[in-house]
């Protein structure tokens, strides 16, 4: 398999995962703010902090209001993590990988591109935006379903699975970083009053509420939610599951030793921490560590399989 094809399908899977998670997060956060009182620690700008995009946002917008933040996160191509940027990159990576992907994926990628183009003028309308975001999630799931159902389990599929799980781990860690606010001893009485709603919405943002209730058999509370999303071995959205899944896929590729060792090291570190018992400030530190290690792991993946002769320095996507 050509290294450039491996890189394209890897990034296609990452952007697809990023697009679906971004759409879901905005959708859930919008619904959450409708249920909360007007003034509290969680607001529209919380979404900008989740993506660590304060600097890029401030370079292009003067006010952090709902309209500007939705424009930035959904439609702004100056934002490398916007929904529009992610979906455009999905389409481009599909277009340049048609020889290894099922034919219907190109049709699906064009459909979601048209959906995006037709709905961008209406994203300021909250009701229309929520319907649009649900359609984006549905289309992303259709593409993933077609890939899972119709692709041979060859190296192309392995690289897609590695990309998907790495992106999923990164997105989960960013959302969990916000929990340092929910766990803080200094949080307001208003925030404490809405604890149950906030933790339930966090589970919904990661499509985890139903599986949490089914497997944990307890009410939704912070420590249990954190342990479930970090260390559950059978939920595919947990950090531990995704890191283990990456290692399993790497085993089928040539020369996987270094990348597998790094993935295993991150997995062991996350398992050693009882994330349900550590203080809020340590949650922030743990998620920073996790995101940093995922960046190092991605660099090792690029160096080993995409640019083995150039020390991984020719990465153009991200």
PDB file of N, CA and C in Angstrom, residues 121-171:
ATOM      1  N   UNK A 121     -26.270  29.555   4.980  1.00  0.00           N
ATOM      2  CA  UNK A 121     -26.931  30.858   5.171  1.00  0.00           C
ATOM      3  C   UNK A 121     -27.933  30.874   6.330  1.00  0.00           C
ATOM      4  N   UNK A 122     -28.316  29.691   6.847  1.00  0.00           N
ATOM      5  CA  UNK A 122     -29.361  29.654   7.874  1.00  0.00           C
ATOM      6  C   UNK A 122     -28.856  29.295   9.272  1.00  0.00           C
ATOM      7  N   UNK A 123     -27.538  29.247   9.465  1.00  0.00           N
ATOM      8  CA  UNK A 123     -27.053  28.768  10.771  1.00  0.00           C
ATOM      9  C   UNK A 123     -27.305  29.763  11.900  1.00  0.00           C
ATOM     10  N   UNK A 124     -27.618  31.029  11.576  1.00  0.00           N
ATOM     11  CA  UNK A 124     -27.937  31.980  12.651  1.00  0.00           C
ATOM     12  C   UNK A 124     -29.291  31.668  13.282  1.00  0.00           C
ATOM     13  N   UNK A 125     -30.153  30.992  12.534  1.00  0.00           N
ATOM     14  CA  UNK A 125     -31.464  30.590  13.054  1.00  0.00           C
ATOM     15  C   UNK A 125     -31.280  29.335  13.913  1.00  0.00           C
ATOM     16  N   UNK A 126     -31.547  29.446  15.193  1.00  0.00           N
ATOM     17  CA  UNK A 126     -31.228  28.353  16.127  1.00  0.00           C
ATOM     18  C   UNK A 126     -31.965  27.056  15.789  1.00  0.00           C
ATOM     19  N   UNK A 127     -33.237  27.170  15.464  1.00  0.00           N
ATOM     20  CA  UNK A 127     -34.025  25.967  15.159  1.00  0.00           C
ATOM     21  C   UNK A 127     -33.510  25.282  13.880  1.00  0.00           C
ATOM     22  N   UNK A 128     -33.286  26.088  12.823  1.00  0.00           N
ATOM     23  CA  UNK A 128     -32.776  25.520  11.565  1.00  0.00           C
ATOM     24  C   UNK A 128     -31.386  24.915  11.768  1.00  0.00           C
ATOM     25  N   UNK A 129     -30.596  25.569  12.626  1.00  0.00           N
ATOM     26  CA  UNK A 129     -29.236  25.064  12.873  1.00  0.00           C
ATOM     27  C   UNK A 129     -29.261  23.703  13.555  1.00  0.00           C
ATOM     28  N   UNK A 130     -30.163  23.529  14.522  1.00  0.00           N
ATOM     29  CA  UNK A 130     -30.227  22.243  15.219  1.00  0.00           C
ATOM     30  C   UNK A 130     -30.636  21.116  14.254  1.00  0.00           C
ATOM     31  N   UNK A 131     -31.582  21.403  13.359  1.00  0.00           N
ATOM     32  CA  UNK A 131     -31.983  20.393  12.362  1.00  0.00           C
ATOM     33  C   UNK A 131     -30.809  20.070  11.436  1.00  0.00           C
ATOM     34  N   UNK A 132     -30.109  21.098  11.000  1.00  0.00           N
ATOM     35  CA  UNK A 132     -28.949  20.908  10.124  1.00  0.00           C
ATOM     36  C   UNK A 132     -27.872  20.063  10.799  1.00  0.00           C
ATOM     37  N   UNK A 133     -27.565  20.337  12.051  1.00  0.00           N
ATOM     38  CA  UNK A 133     -26.521  19.580  12.755  1.00  0.00           C
ATOM     39  C   UNK A 133     -26.903  18.108  12.905  1.00  0.00           C
ATOM     40  N   UNK A 134     -28.174  17.854  13.152  1.00  0.00           N
ATOM     41  CA  UNK A 134     -28.613  16.454  13.241  1.00  0.00           C
ATOM     42  C   UNK A 134     -28.458  15.754  11.885  1.00  0.00           C
ATOM     43  N   UNK A 135     -28.706  16.475  10.789  1.00  0.00           N
ATOM     44  CA  UNK A 135     -28.517  15.891   9.457  1.00  0.00           C
ATOM     45  C   UNK A 135     -27.034  15.595   9.191  1.00  0.00           C
ATOM     46  N   UNK A 136     -26.164  16.483   9.640  1.00  0.00           N
ATOM     47  CA  UNK A 136     -24.722  16.242   9.474  1.00  0.00           C
ATOM     48  C   UNK A 136     -24.320  14.963  10.204  1.00  0.00           C
ATOM     49  N   UNK A 137     -24.783  14.814  11.445  1.00  0.00           N
ATOM     50  CA  UNK A 137     -24.458  13.600  12.212  1.00  0.00           C
ATOM     51  C   UNK A 137     -24.956  12.356  11.494  1.00  0.00           C
ATOM     52  N   UNK A 138     -26.168  12.445  10.954  1.00  0.00           N
ATOM     53  CA  UNK A 138     -26.750  11.291  10.267  1.00  0.00           C
ATOM     54  C   UNK A 138     -25.914  10.922   9.029  1.00  0.00           C
ATOM     55  N   UNK A 139     -25.495  11.909   8.253  1.00  0.00           N
ATOM     56  CA  UNK A 139     -24.687  11.635   7.064  1.00  0.00           C
ATOM     57  C   UNK A 139     -23.318  11.055   7.434  1.00  0.00           C
ATOM     58  N   UNK A 140     -22.701  11.583   8.484  1.00  0.00           N
ATOM     59  CA  UNK A 140     -21.413  11.034   8.933  1.00  0.00           C
ATOM     60  C   UNK A 140     -21.564   9.563   9.314  1.00  0.00           C
ATOM     61  N   UNK A 141     -22.662   9.246  10.003  1.00  0.00           N
ATOM     62  CA  UNK A 141     -22.889   7.855  10.404  1.00  0.00           C
ATOM     63  C   UNK A 141     -23.151   6.968   9.190  1.00  0.00           C
ATOM     64  N   UNK A 142     -23.800   7.515   8.152  1.00  0.00           N
ATOM     65  CA  UNK A 142     -24.027   6.742   6.920  1.00  0.00           C
ATOM     66  C   UNK A 142     -22.703   6.399   6.247  1.00  0.00           C
ATOM     67  N   UNK A 143     -21.789   7.369   6.191  1.00  0.00           N
ATOM     68  CA  UNK A 143     -20.478   7.101   5.587  1.00  0.00           C
ATOM     69  C   UNK A 143     -19.740   6.036   6.380  1.00  0.00           C
ATOM     70  N   UNK A 144     -19.761   6.178   7.705  1.00  0.00           N
ATOM     71  CA  UNK A 144     -19.054   5.195   8.525  1.00  0.00           C
ATOM     72  C   UNK A 144     -19.685   3.810   8.380  1.00  0.00           C
ATOM     73  N   UNK A 145     -21.002   3.764   8.301  1.00  0.00           N
ATOM     74  CA  UNK A 145     -21.682   2.473   8.135  1.00  0.00           C
ATOM     75  C   UNK A 145     -21.308   1.817   6.813  1.00  0.00           C
ATOM     76  N   UNK A 146     -21.232   2.617   5.730  1.00  0.00           N
ATOM     77  CA  UNK A 146     -20.857   2.069   4.426  1.00  0.00           C
ATOM     78  C   UNK A 146     -19.414   1.558   4.447  1.00  0.00           C
ATOM     79  N   UNK A 147     -18.541   2.284   5.112  1.00  0.00           N
ATOM     80  CA  UNK A 147     -17.142   1.835   5.215  1.00  0.00           C
ATOM     81  C   UNK A 147     -17.050   0.528   6.004  1.00  0.00           C
ATOM     82  N   UNK A 148     -17.743   0.471   7.146  1.00  0.00           N
ATOM     83  CA  UNK A 148     -17.685  -0.731   7.985  1.00  0.00           C
ATOM     84  C   UNK A 148     -18.291  -1.951   7.276  1.00  0.00           C
ATOM     85  N   UNK A 149     -19.339  -1.713   6.468  1.00  0.00           N
ATOM     86  CA  UNK A 149     -20.048  -2.838   5.852  1.00  0.00           C
ATOM     87  C   UNK A 149     -19.370  -3.346   4.587  1.00  0.00           C
ATOM     88  N   UNK A 150     -18.716  -2.445   3.846  1.00  0.00           N
ATOM     89  CA  UNK A 150     -18.287  -2.801   2.490  1.00  0.00           C
ATOM     90  C   UNK A 150     -16.789  -2.870   2.268  1.00  0.00           C
ATOM     91  N   UNK A 151     -15.996  -2.508   3.252  1.00  0.00           N
ATOM     92  CA  UNK A 151     -14.546  -2.527   3.023  1.00  0.00           C
ATOM     93  C   UNK A 151     -13.904  -3.811   3.513  1.00  0.00           C
ATOM     94  N   UNK A 152     -12.970  -4.308   2.741  1.00  0.00           N
ATOM     95  CA  UNK A 152     -12.164  -5.442   3.202  1.00  0.00           C
ATOM     96  C   UNK A 152     -11.330  -5.007   4.399  1.00  0.00           C
ATOM     97  N   UNK A 153     -11.031  -5.962   5.252  1.00  0.00           N
ATOM     98  CA  UNK A 153     -10.223  -5.639   6.442  1.00  0.00           C
ATOM     99  C   UNK A 153      -8.749  -5.703   6.056  1.00  0.00           C
ATOM    100  N   UNK A 154      -8.336  -4.744   5.235  1.00  0.00           N
ATOM    101  CA  UNK A 154      -6.945  -4.673   4.799  1.00  0.00           C
ATOM    102  C   UNK A 154      -6.261  -3.476   5.468  1.00  0.00           C
ATOM    103  N   UNK A 155      -5.095  -3.090   4.967  1.00  0.00           N
ATOM    104  CA  UNK A 155      -4.357  -2.006   5.611  1.00  0.00           C
ATOM    105  C   UNK A 155      -5.092  -0.666   5.503  1.00  0.00           C
ATOM    106  N   UNK A 156      -5.843  -0.452   4.400  1.00  0.00           N
ATOM    107  CA  UNK A 156      -6.622   0.790   4.291  1.00  0.00           C
ATOM    108  C   UNK A 156      -7.587   0.897   5.467  1.00  0.00           C
ATOM    109  N   UNK A 157      -8.267  -0.203   5.761  1.00  0.00           N
ATOM    110  CA  UNK A 157      -9.215  -0.206   6.880  1.00  0.00           C
ATOM    111  C   UNK A 157      -8.484  -0.010   8.211  1.00  0.00           C
ATOM    112  N   UNK A 158      -7.303  -0.623   8.334  1.00  0.00           N
ATOM    113  CA  UNK A 158      -6.538  -0.466   9.578  1.00  0.00           C
ATOM    114  C   UNK A 158      -6.184   1.001   9.817  1.00  0.00           C
ATOM    115  N   UNK A 159      -5.717   1.690   8.774  1.00  0.00           N
ATOM    116  CA  UNK A 159      -5.343   3.097   8.950  1.00  0.00           C
ATOM    117  C   UNK A 159      -6.572   3.958   9.280  1.00  0.00           C
ATOM    118  N   UNK A 160      -7.710   3.635   8.688  1.00  0.00           N
ATOM    119  CA  UNK A 160      -8.918   4.390   9.013  1.00  0.00           C
ATOM    120  C   UNK A 160      -9.309   4.198  10.472  1.00  0.00           C
ATOM    121  N   UNK A 161      -9.199   2.971  10.965  1.00  0.00           N
ATOM    122  CA  UNK A 161      -9.555   2.712  12.365  1.00  0.00           C
ATOM    123  C   UNK A 161      -8.602   3.430  13.319  1.00  0.00           C
ATOM    124  N   UNK A 162      -7.318   3.447  12.970  1.00  0.00           N
ATOM    125  CA  UNK A 162      -6.343   4.153  13.818  1.00  0.00           C
ATOM    126  C   UNK A 162      -6.667   5.644  13.849  1.00  0.00           C
ATOM    127  N   UNK A 163      -6.948   6.226  12.663  1.00  0.00           N
ATOM    128  CA  UNK A 163      -7.290   7.647  12.604  1.00  0.00           C
ATOM    129  C   UNK A 163      -8.554   7.966  13.379  1.00  0.00           C
ATOM    130  N   UNK A 164      -9.568   7.128  13.215  1.00  0.00           N
ATOM    131  CA  UNK A 164     -10.839   7.356  13.916  1.00  0.00           C
ATOM    132  C   UNK A 164     -10.646   7.334  15.433  1.00  0.00           C
ATOM    133  N   UNK A 165      -9.939   6.332  15.933  1.00  0.00           N
ATOM    134  CA  UNK A 165      -9.798   6.209  17.392  1.00  0.00           C
ATOM    135  C   UNK A 165      -8.874   7.281  17.967  1.00  0.00           C
ATOM    136  N   UNK A 166      -7.870   7.694  17.207  1.00  0.00           N
ATOM    137  CA  UNK A 166      -7.009   8.761  17.719  1.00  0.00           C
ATOM    138  C   UNK A 166      -7.790  10.072  17.832  1.00  0.00           C
ATOM    139  N   UNK A 167      -8.572  10.374  16.804  1.00  0.00           N
ATOM    140  CA  UNK A 167      -9.382  11.601  16.838  1.00  0.00           C
ATOM    141  C   UNK A 167     -10.439  11.522  17.940  1.00  0.00           C
ATOM    142  N   UNK A 168     -11.038  10.355  18.100  1.00  0.00           N
ATOM    143  CA  UNK A 168     -12.068  10.185  19.133  1.00  0.00           C
ATOM    144  C   UNK A 168     -11.477  10.410  20.522  1.00  0.00           C
ATOM    145  N   UNK A 169     -10.291   9.870  20.759  1.00  0.00           N
ATOM    146  CA  UNK A 169      -9.632  10.062  22.055  1.00  0.00           C
ATOM    147  C   UNK A 169      -9.345  11.535  22.289  1.00  0.00           C
ATOM    148  N   UNK A 170      -8.866  12.209  21.252  1.00  0.00           N
ATOM    149  CA  UNK A 170      -8.552  13.636  21.382  1.00  0.00           C
ATOM    150  C   UNK A 170      -9.811  14.451  21.692  1.00  0.00           C
ATOM    151  N   UNK A 171     -10.897  14.192  20.976  1.00  0.00           N
ATOM    152  CA  UNK A 171     -12.136  14.935  21.205  1.00  0.00           C
ATOM    153  C   UNK A 171     -12.693  14.650  22.600  1.00  0.00           C
TER     154      UNK A 171
END
